[in-house]
Amino acid sequence: MYKKLLFVMVCLSLFTVIIAACSIKEQVEASTKVKMGSANFIDTTVTVKKGDSIALVDTVSGPHVISNGTWQGNKAKAGAEPGAPNIGTINFAGNDSKNIGPFTTAGTFEFYCTIHPGMNLTVKVV
Ligand SMILES: [Cu+2]
């Protein structure tokens, strides 16, 4: 009798711990991933469907600061295209991952790393 009760109690507490752990996690990583190296996007162009988000994954220990815009040569051109999700400024400390999106409008949108000249990402939404 006590064994059964103990088993139920253990199951309930495990369940509680699992639920708590899930709610602590701030966001689920998007299924489309774009990897970043030390000063570059490893995939420079990615195509997603309307409504999708993208996980930017910093695969190195170095930082990135990602925003709407693009590098034209050595000149940074900030700004979001009409229909682009305005991501503000997203800081990566290294070996971390953050989502951008959702992309709700079809089109071509540019993102760049403000601290690494030439580090551009093009997102095509279809
Ligand atoms: Cu960078």
Short mmCIF file of C-alpha atoms and ligand atoms in Angstrom, two decimals, residues 36-41 58 62-66 71 92 112-117 119, ligand 1:
data_model
loop_
_atom_site.label_atom_id
_atom_site.label_comp_id
_atom_site.label_asym_id
_atom_site.label_seq_id
_atom_site.Cartn_x
_atom_site.Cartn_y
_atom_site.Cartn_z
CA MET A 36 27.29 31.78 -37.42
CA GLY A 37 31.07 31.38 -37.39
CA SER A 38 33.57 33.75 -35.79
CA ALA A 39 32.84 36.65 -38.18
CA ASN A 40 30.43 35.27 -40.76
CA PHE A 41 27.13 33.58 -41.43
CA ASP A 58 26.40 31.12 -32.67
CA GLY A 62 32.82 34.95 -29.91
CA PRO A 63 30.03 37.56 -29.87
CA HIS A 64 27.68 38.82 -32.60
CA VAL A 65 25.27 41.74 -32.69
CA ILE A 66 22.54 41.06 -35.24
CA TRP A 71 26.86 45.63 -45.21
CA PHE A 92 25.03 36.83 -28.92
CA TYR A 112 23.70 41.87 -40.65
CA CYS A 113 26.13 41.72 -37.79
CA THR A 114 26.94 45.26 -36.73
CA ILE A 115 30.40 44.35 -35.41
CA HIS A 116 31.64 42.16 -38.29
CA PRO A 117 31.94 43.97 -41.66
CA MET A 119 28.61 39.53 -42.22
CU CU B 1 29.25 38.95 -35.95
#
